[in-house]
XYZ file of N, CA and C in Angstrom:
306
model
N 22.793 60.702 7.285
C 23.101 59.676 6.314
C 24.477 59.105 6.631
N 24.642 57.850 6.365
C 25.891 57.173 6.661
C 26.423 56.483 5.404
N 27.687 56.160 5.417
C 28.273 55.461 4.265
C 27.750 54.022 4.195
N 27.974 53.378 3.080
C 27.569 51.990 2.883
C 28.312 51.121 3.889
N 27.564 50.402 4.713
C 28.163 49.637 5.810
C 28.764 48.307 5.379
N 28.291 47.733 4.288
C 28.824 46.455 3.864
C 30.304 46.592 3.517
N 31.011 45.476 3.530
C 32.450 45.471 3.261
C 32.735 46.000 1.858
N 33.644 46.949 1.764
C 34.036 47.525 0.475
C 35.150 46.658 -0.109
N 34.984 46.286 -1.365
C 35.919 45.382 -2.030
C 36.538 46.073 -3.241
N 37.837 45.949 -3.366
C 38.553 46.471 -4.525
C 38.511 45.421 -5.621
N 38.098 45.820 -6.816
C 38.032 44.924 -7.966
C 39.009 45.390 -9.033
N 39.779 44.454 -9.559
C 40.616 44.745 -10.721
C 39.814 44.341 -11.943
N 39.416 45.319 -12.716
C 38.607 45.094 -13.915
C 39.543 44.984 -15.116
N 40.226 43.864 -15.218
C 41.292 43.693 -16.217
C 40.829 43.909 -17.653
N 39.587 43.652 -17.939
C 39.102 43.787 -19.314
C 38.442 45.135 -19.589
N 38.409 46.012 -18.607
C 37.783 47.320 -18.788
C 38.855 48.333 -19.128
N 38.727 48.984 -20.233
C 39.726 49.978 -20.623
C 39.502 51.321 -19.936
N 38.254 51.654 -19.624
C 37.971 52.978 -19.072
C 37.988 53.013 -17.548
N 37.667 51.919 -16.878
C 37.649 51.856 -15.407
C 38.370 50.594 -14.954
N 39.711 50.632 -14.891
C 40.450 49.415 -14.554
C 40.259 48.951 -13.111
N 39.800 49.850 -12.233
C 39.575 49.490 -10.835
C 38.216 50.032 -10.392
N 37.537 49.253 -9.562
C 36.284 49.721 -8.975
C 36.204 49.228 -7.542
N 35.391 49.910 -6.757
C 35.146 49.523 -5.379
C 33.661 49.235 -5.291
N 33.324 48.035 -4.804
C 31.926 47.628 -4.705
C 31.629 47.088 -3.316
N 30.353 46.972 -3.032
C 29.893 46.353 -1.787
C 28.696 45.476 -2.126
N 28.630 44.308 -1.521
C 27.459 43.454 -1.698
C 26.360 43.986 -0.791
N 25.226 44.292 -1.396
C 24.093 44.788 -0.632
C 22.944 43.804 -0.776
N 22.151 43.715 0.252
C 21.004 42.812 0.252
C 20.113 43.110 -0.951
N 19.782 42.068 -1.697
C 18.877 42.213 -2.821
C 19.530 42.562 -4.141
N 20.828 42.870 -4.119
C 21.542 43.146 -5.361
C 22.867 42.405 -5.343
N 23.389 42.125 -6.521
C 24.670 41.421 -6.601
C 25.776 42.267 -5.969
N 25.867 43.516 -6.406
C 26.831 44.433 -5.799
C 26.441 45.860 -6.137
N 26.877 46.757 -5.280
C 26.641 48.189 -5.487
C 28.003 48.848 -5.688
N 28.110 49.662 -6.704
C 29.384 50.338 -6.973
C 29.528 51.543 -6.054
N 30.629 51.575 -5.343
C 30.971 52.703 -4.479
C 31.728 53.742 -5.311
N 32.700 53.262 -6.104
C 33.523 54.169 -6.911
C 34.133 53.419 -8.084
N 34.336 54.136 -9.160
C 35.111 53.651 -10.299
C 36.363 54.517 -10.383
N 37.485 53.890 -10.636
C 38.727 54.616 -10.827
C 38.986 54.634 -12.331
N 38.725 55.767 -12.971
C 38.878 55.811 -14.431
C 40.343 55.901 -14.857
N 40.590 55.447 -16.057
C 41.915 55.570 -16.647
C 42.162 57.036 -16.969
N 43.279 57.544 -16.521
C 43.667 58.927 -16.801
C 45.118 58.927 -17.232
N 45.416 59.652 -18.262
C 46.792 59.725 -18.748
C 47.704 60.406 -17.726
N 47.150 61.237 -16.851
C 47.967 61.978 -15.884
C 48.249 61.175 -14.620
N 47.566 60.036 -14.443
C 47.791 59.202 -13.264
C 48.253 57.819 -13.738
N 49.476 57.426 -13.389
C 49.993 56.124 -13.813
C 49.149 54.979 -13.233
N 49.125 53.820 -13.897
C 48.307 52.687 -13.445
C 48.557 52.260 -11.997
N 49.809 52.243 -11.558
C 50.078 51.848 -10.175
C 49.515 52.860 -9.180
N 49.520 54.120 -9.542
C 48.930 55.149 -8.684
C 47.411 55.020 -8.677
N 46.817 54.688 -9.824
C 45.374 54.438 -9.876
C 45.011 53.295 -8.929
N 45.816 52.227 -8.967
C 45.568 51.084 -8.094
C 45.707 51.477 -6.621
N 46.719 52.267 -6.296
C 46.908 52.726 -4.917
C 45.730 53.586 -4.462
N 45.222 54.439 -5.345
C 44.039 55.244 -5.020
C 42.845 54.342 -4.739
N 42.670 53.320 -5.558
C 41.554 52.384 -5.370
C 41.691 51.636 -4.046
N 42.906 51.207 -3.702
C 43.121 50.524 -2.411
C 42.763 51.440 -1.252
N 43.184 52.694 -1.321
C 42.893 53.643 -0.247
C 41.391 53.856 -0.092
N 40.686 54.008 -1.206
C 39.231 54.186 -1.143
C 38.574 52.944 -0.552
N 39.008 51.756 -0.974
C 38.374 50.536 -0.471
C 38.618 50.338 1.027
N 39.702 50.891 1.548
C 40.024 50.757 2.969
C 39.408 51.866 3.826
N 38.783 52.855 3.207
C 38.260 54.008 3.952
C 37.355 53.625 5.132
N 36.389 52.711 4.969
C 35.553 52.373 6.128
C 36.348 51.734 7.263
N 37.350 50.914 6.932
C 38.173 50.277 7.957
C 39.022 51.312 8.690
N 39.570 52.257 7.939
C 40.358 53.325 8.550
C 39.493 54.198 9.451
N 38.290 54.538 8.976
C 37.364 55.331 9.786
C 36.991 54.590 11.068
N 36.693 53.304 10.933
C 36.330 52.505 12.105
C 37.467 52.475 13.118
N 38.695 52.302 12.642
C 39.836 52.280 13.553
C 39.976 53.614 14.283
N 39.825 54.713 13.561
C 39.935 56.024 14.201
C 38.821 56.265 15.212
N 37.630 55.806 14.870
C 36.483 56.065 15.754
C 36.439 55.142 16.965
N 37.203 54.062 16.935
C 37.152 53.116 18.053
C 38.413 53.137 18.911
N 39.237 54.153 18.751
C 40.428 54.288 19.603
C 39.985 54.234 21.063
N 40.610 53.363 21.876
C 40.208 53.249 23.283
C 40.573 54.514 24.062
N 39.599 55.382 24.263
C 39.837 56.659 24.922
C 39.431 56.658 26.394
N 38.848 55.609 26.838
C 38.328 55.605 28.192
C 39.422 55.321 29.217
N 39.244 55.880 30.391
C 40.155 55.588 31.496
C 39.904 54.138 31.882
N 40.947 53.418 32.071
C 40.811 52.014 32.418
C 40.941 51.089 31.229
N 41.223 51.643 30.060
C 41.465 50.775 28.903
C 42.672 49.905 29.219
N 42.531 48.637 28.963
C 43.611 47.700 29.277
C 44.596 47.619 28.119
N 45.725 47.005 28.412
C 46.695 46.759 27.339
C 46.056 45.917 26.238
N 45.221 44.961 26.618
C 44.540 44.126 25.617
C 43.644 44.979 24.723
N 42.938 45.959 25.326
C 42.086 46.859 24.541
C 42.927 47.634 23.520
N 44.046 48.142 23.980
C 44.898 48.952 23.109
C 45.508 48.087 22.013
N 45.981 46.891 22.354
C 46.583 46.021 21.339
C 45.538 45.529 20.347
N 44.312 45.301 20.783
C 43.243 44.920 19.852
C 42.997 46.060 18.871
N 43.013 47.302 19.379
C 42.849 48.454 18.486
C 44.031 48.567 17.520
N 45.250 48.358 18.012
C 46.434 48.426 17.153
C 46.307 47.399 16.021
N 45.842 46.196 16.352
C 45.653 45.170 15.315
C 44.626 45.619 14.280
N 43.525 46.232 14.743
C 42.497 46.727 13.820
C 43.056 47.830 12.927
N 43.787 48.765 13.525
C 44.367 49.866 12.756
C 45.407 49.347 11.767
N 46.231 48.408 12.196
C 47.257 47.843 11.307
C 46.615 47.124 10.119
N 45.521 46.385 10.362
C 44.815 45.688 9.282
C 44.253 46.689 8.272
N 43.716 47.803 8.763
C 43.178 48.837 7.868
C 44.288 49.468 7.046
N 45.413 49.747 7.681
C 46.553 50.322 6.959
C 47.089 49.329 5.936
N 47.170 48.064 6.318
C 47.628 47.036 5.379
C 46.716 46.952 4.164
N 45.397 47.048 4.389
C 44.451 47.009 3.272
C 44.662 48.230 2.353
N 44.888 49.372 2.955
C 45.069 50.609 2.175
C 46.374 50.616 1.393
N 47.387 49.965 1.927
C 48.706 50.016 1.296
C 49.120 48.708 0.634
N 48.233 47.711 0.668
C 48.477 46.403 0.038
C 49.637 45.681 0.706
N 49.829 45.860 2.006
C 50.931 45.216 2.713
C 50.548 43.848 3.271
N 49.280 43.648 3.586
C 48.855 42.374 4.160
C 48.117 41.563 3.118
N 47.264 40.674 3.606
C 46.439 39.901 2.686
C 45.468 40.851 2.016
N 45.364 40.756 0.723
C 44.534 41.691 -0.028
C 43.786 40.951 -1.114
N 42.628 41.492 -1.488
C 41.853 40.944 -2.590
C 42.330 41.482 -3.917
N 43.250 42.427 -3.893
C 43.721 43.057 -5.126
C 44.900 42.303 -5.690
Protein backbone atom coordinates (compact mmCIF):
# COMPACT_ATOMS: atom_id res chain seq x y z
CA UNK A 1 0.00 0.00 0.00
CA UNK A 2 1.19 3.49 -0.75
CA UNK A 3 0.31 6.95 0.50
CA UNK A 4 -2.15 9.18 -1.37
CA UNK A 5 -0.26 10.33 -4.47
CA UNK A 6 -2.25 13.46 -5.22
CA UNK A 7 -0.84 16.78 -4.01
CA UNK A 8 -1.42 17.30 -0.28
CA UNK A 9 -2.80 20.74 0.52
CA UNK A 10 -2.81 22.53 3.85
CA UNK A 11 -6.16 24.19 4.61
CA UNK A 12 -6.76 26.88 7.21
CA UNK A 13 -10.25 26.17 8.49
CA UNK A 14 -10.80 29.61 10.02
CA UNK A 15 -14.40 28.93 11.00
CA UNK A 16 -13.78 25.51 12.56
CA UNK A 17 -13.25 25.60 16.29
CA UNK A 18 -12.26 21.95 16.69
CA UNK A 19 -10.01 21.43 13.61
CA UNK A 20 -8.41 24.74 12.61
CA UNK A 21 -6.10 23.02 10.09
CA UNK A 22 -6.58 20.08 7.77
CA UNK A 23 -4.60 18.40 5.02
CA UNK A 24 -6.54 17.26 1.96
CA UNK A 25 -5.91 15.88 -1.50
CA UNK A 26 -8.11 16.12 -4.57
CA UNK A 27 -8.92 12.61 -5.70
CA UNK A 28 -10.64 11.55 -8.88
CA UNK A 29 -14.39 11.36 -8.37
CA UNK A 30 -14.46 13.30 -5.10
CA UNK A 31 -14.04 16.96 -4.24
CA UNK A 32 -11.29 16.20 -1.73
CA UNK A 33 -10.09 13.47 0.59
CA UNK A 34 -8.97 14.35 4.10
CA UNK A 35 -5.48 13.15 4.91
CA UNK A 36 -5.38 14.62 8.44
CA UNK A 37 -7.14 17.02 10.75
CA UNK A 38 -5.13 19.02 13.25
CA UNK A 39 -7.41 19.35 16.27
CA UNK A 40 -7.35 22.23 18.70
CA UNK A 41 -5.47 21.24 21.83
CA UNK A 42 -4.86 23.41 24.85
CA UNK A 43 -1.36 21.90 25.20
CA UNK A 44 -0.29 22.88 21.67
CA UNK A 45 -0.28 26.61 20.80
CA UNK A 46 -1.99 27.64 17.52
CA UNK A 47 1.29 28.48 15.75
CA UNK A 48 2.68 25.06 16.65
CA UNK A 49 -0.53 23.43 15.37
CA UNK A 50 -0.03 25.30 12.09
CA UNK A 51 3.63 24.21 11.90
CA UNK A 52 2.57 20.59 12.49
CA UNK A 53 0.02 20.89 9.68
CA UNK A 54 2.64 22.37 7.31
CA UNK A 55 5.03 19.51 8.08
CA UNK A 56 2.35 16.88 7.44
CA UNK A 57 1.30 18.54 4.17
CA UNK A 58 4.93 18.54 2.98
CA UNK A 59 5.56 14.88 3.89
CA UNK A 60 5.13 13.49 0.34
CA UNK A 61 7.46 16.17 -1.08
CA UNK A 62 10.07 15.46 1.58
CA UNK A 63 9.81 11.71 0.97
CA UNK A 64 10.13 12.23 -2.78
CA UNK A 65 13.23 14.38 -2.32
CA UNK A 66 14.85 11.76 -0.09
CA UNK A 67 13.99 8.91 -2.43
CA UNK A 68 15.28 10.69 -5.54
CA UNK A 69 18.72 11.71 -4.27
CA UNK A 70 21.07 11.20 -7.25
CA UNK A 71 23.06 8.21 -6.04
CA UNK A 72 24.33 6.94 -9.33
CA UNK A 73 27.89 7.26 -10.53
CA UNK A 74 27.95 9.83 -13.26
CA UNK A 75 25.34 12.12 -11.75
CA UNK A 76 26.00 15.54 -13.18
CA UNK A 77 26.10 18.84 -11.38
CA UNK A 78 22.77 19.61 -13.08
CA UNK A 79 21.29 16.40 -11.60
CA UNK A 80 22.48 17.35 -8.13
CA UNK A 81 21.30 20.97 -8.38
CA UNK A 82 17.89 19.83 -9.67
CA UNK A 83 17.64 17.59 -6.59
CA UNK A 84 18.75 20.46 -4.31
CA UNK A 85 15.96 22.62 -5.79
CA UNK A 86 13.42 19.84 -5.17
CA UNK A 87 14.62 19.33 -1.59
CA UNK A 88 14.66 23.08 -0.91
CA UNK A 89 11.07 23.42 -2.22
CA UNK A 90 9.94 20.60 0.09
CA UNK A 91 11.68 22.18 3.07
CA UNK A 92 10.18 25.57 2.20
CA UNK A 93 6.71 24.00 2.09
CA UNK A 94 7.28 22.34 5.48
CA UNK A 95 8.59 25.49 7.12
CA UNK A 96 6.48 28.10 5.29
CA UNK A 97 9.60 29.82 3.92
CA UNK A 98 8.65 29.87 0.24
CA UNK A 99 5.40 30.28 -1.61
CA UNK A 100 2.74 28.55 0.43
CA UNK A 101 -0.99 27.94 0.30
CA UNK A 102 -1.19 28.54 4.04
